[in-house]
Amino acid sequence: MLDSRTIDIVKSTVPLLESANTALTEHFYQRMFRDNPELKDVFNLSHQKTGRQPAALFTAVLAYAKNIDNPAVLSAAVERIAQKHTGFAIKPEQYAIVGHHLLETIKELAPDAATPEVIDAWAQAYGALAEIFIGREEQIYQGNESKAGGWRGTRAFVVKEKQAESEQIVSFLLTPADGGAVADYLPGQYLNLHLDSPLLEHKEYRQYSLCQAANGREYRIAVKREPGGVASNFMHDQVRVGDTLQVLPPAGDFFMEVSADTPVVLLSGGVGLTPMRAMLDQLLSQGHQADVHWLHACENGAQHAFKDDIQQRRQAHANLNTHVWYRTPAENDQPAEDYHAEGLMDLSQVKDAIIQDGAHYYFCGPLPFMAMVKEQLSAWGIEDARLHYEVFGPHQSL
């Protein structure tokens, strides 16, 4: 427990943090990678270049400082980050490295304000937070290890199938090299890969959404090729059927848990359909009784992943309703057959169908897409407790 004096000092630094903004975390990452270059094999450097990781860390640091007297309000953020950390196989000793560079960053950017008293308060505050993360992450590691088919650390999996799902998305079916069972997961969670190859400058950890329901035998992930994406291009161009990949257990705080009589609406933009497909797979395989709505938006038919699969499921299940938007249909894309509407997703076109008592809404896709979905549904009176979304990469609030 932090004493009141420490809490007051940390809260007093909030204006300083706000004035520094992401310069604080940008400086932090620069000095940490300079002094501990081995951590370049842990962090996604692409998110450093885009600025998303420094921005996400700054948001987390500021939220902690503002709520240090009531950390319970940060429980959802702690769970999300802890789940991510287990996908990077974060170790307790690495928290000491991060803490050192955080304190040194405060000293270097605000030498006048960084009195011994302030540094000591932040050291205690960071130590308390680190203990929370270390404890929760150990619980997750132990939970993964104790599951039927579970394990700790990395495990070798063989690429059994590699299949193009669209011109940008490829799915990989992975089976354990040891021939054993694999741990179940909740639909919406992701699989963690540890990529280590002479073709890569650094070791890379990546999370890819699981896109089919758990079956205890294998995992299927889908990977979108990103322009300049180190890991995604490696997966598309270099990984072949028969290759072995190092895999960490499934993780993630975004998942679907609903009763059989709960209406479910799955909304996706682009590659955001991958976790939705796992949710749909589970709903249909378990004989979900209530209505299920599959709403998807993409560029055109060439980028419409899993199109045939979804159409077949629609024909086989009377309670599954689909609606697809193509932003710019190609000449060979057929209205009413391949897609239902042109342009961006417009929920007003399906409002009467998807606004149902007790329905839960799961959505994933580009940030502007998800912000639109949340804003529209909230405007129609859907409370936050029934809205669930996933941000690929560092978290951002909508």
PDB file of C-alpha atoms in Angstrom, residues 60 71-88 95 129 132-141 143-144 147 186 189-190 192 250-255 257 390 395:
ATOM      1  CA  ALA A  60      -1.316   4.466 -19.339  1.00  0.00           C
ATOM      2  CA  PRO A  71      -6.338   1.837  -8.903  1.00  0.00           C
ATOM      3  CA  ALA A  72      -9.467  -0.334  -9.134  1.00  0.00           C
ATOM      4  CA  VAL A  73     -10.719   1.886 -11.974  1.00  0.00           C
ATOM      5  CA  LEU A  74      -7.693   0.752 -13.981  1.00  0.00           C
ATOM      6  CA  SER A  75      -8.443  -2.961 -13.627  1.00  0.00           C
ATOM      7  CA  ALA A  76      -9.590  -3.358 -17.249  1.00  0.00           C
ATOM      8  CA  ALA A  77      -6.441  -1.643 -18.527  1.00  0.00           C
ATOM      9  CA  VAL A  78      -4.249  -3.758 -16.251  1.00  0.00           C
ATOM     10  CA  GLU A  79      -5.858  -6.944 -17.553  1.00  0.00           C
ATOM     11  CA  ARG A  80      -5.450  -5.883 -21.178  1.00  0.00           C
ATOM     12  CA  ILE A  81      -1.776  -5.034 -20.699  1.00  0.00           C
ATOM     13  CA  ALA A  82      -1.059  -8.169 -18.655  1.00  0.00           C
ATOM     14  CA  GLN A  83      -2.574 -10.335 -21.379  1.00  0.00           C
ATOM     15  CA  LYS A  84      -0.371  -8.588 -23.954  1.00  0.00           C
ATOM     16  CA  HIS A  85       2.707  -9.001 -21.778  1.00  0.00           C
ATOM     17  CA  THR A  86       2.259 -12.769 -21.533  1.00  0.00           C
ATOM     18  CA  GLY A  87       2.284 -12.849 -25.328  1.00  0.00           C
ATOM     19  CA  PHE A  88       5.732 -11.265 -25.205  1.00  0.00           C
ATOM     20  CA  TYR A  95      10.188  -4.513 -14.885  1.00  0.00           C
ATOM     21  CA  LEU A 129       2.247  -1.191 -10.158  1.00  0.00           C
ATOM     22  CA  ILE A 132       0.400  -5.928  -9.680  1.00  0.00           C
ATOM     23  CA  PHE A 133       1.485  -6.798 -13.217  1.00  0.00           C
ATOM     24  CA  ILE A 134       3.985  -9.430 -12.156  1.00  0.00           C
ATOM     25  CA  GLY A 135       1.379 -11.110  -9.973  1.00  0.00           C
ATOM     26  CA  ARG A 136      -1.349 -11.083 -12.611  1.00  0.00           C
ATOM     27  CA  GLU A 137       0.996 -12.268 -15.349  1.00  0.00           C
ATOM     28  CA  GLU A 138       2.192 -15.159 -13.213  1.00  0.00           C
ATOM     29  CA  GLN A 139      -1.444 -16.145 -12.710  1.00  0.00           C
ATOM     30  CA  ILE A 140      -1.925 -16.166 -16.485  1.00  0.00           C
ATOM     31  CA  TYR A 141       1.279 -18.157 -17.061  1.00  0.00           C
ATOM     32  CA  GLY A 143      -3.301 -20.856 -15.863  1.00  0.00           C
ATOM     33  CA  ASN A 144      -2.009 -21.521 -19.371  1.00  0.00           C
ATOM     34  CA  LYS A 147      -4.989 -26.159 -18.853  1.00  0.00           C
ATOM     35  CA  LEU A 186     -12.335 -17.911 -25.934  1.00  0.00           C
ATOM     36  CA  GLN A 189      -8.622 -14.035 -28.364  1.00  0.00           C
ATOM     37  CA  TYR A 190      -5.340 -14.090 -30.270  1.00  0.00           C
ATOM     38  CA  ASN A 192       1.150 -15.249 -29.927  1.00  0.00           C
ATOM     39  CA  PRO A 250      -3.608 -17.865 -26.620  1.00  0.00           C
ATOM     40  CA  ALA A 251      -4.370 -14.668 -24.739  1.00  0.00           C
ATOM     41  CA  GLY A 252      -6.448 -11.515 -24.855  1.00  0.00           C
ATOM     42  CA  ASP A 253      -9.103  -9.638 -22.895  1.00  0.00           C
ATOM     43  CA  PHE A 254     -11.446  -9.312 -25.896  1.00  0.00           C
ATOM     44  CA  PHE A 255     -13.685 -12.339 -26.180  1.00  0.00           C
ATOM     45  CA  GLU A 257     -19.257 -14.905 -23.641  1.00  0.00           C
ATOM     46  CA  GLU A 390     -10.628  -4.870 -30.016  1.00  0.00           C
ATOM     47  CA  HIS A 395      -4.649   0.082 -27.263  1.00  0.00           C
TER      48      HIS A 395
END
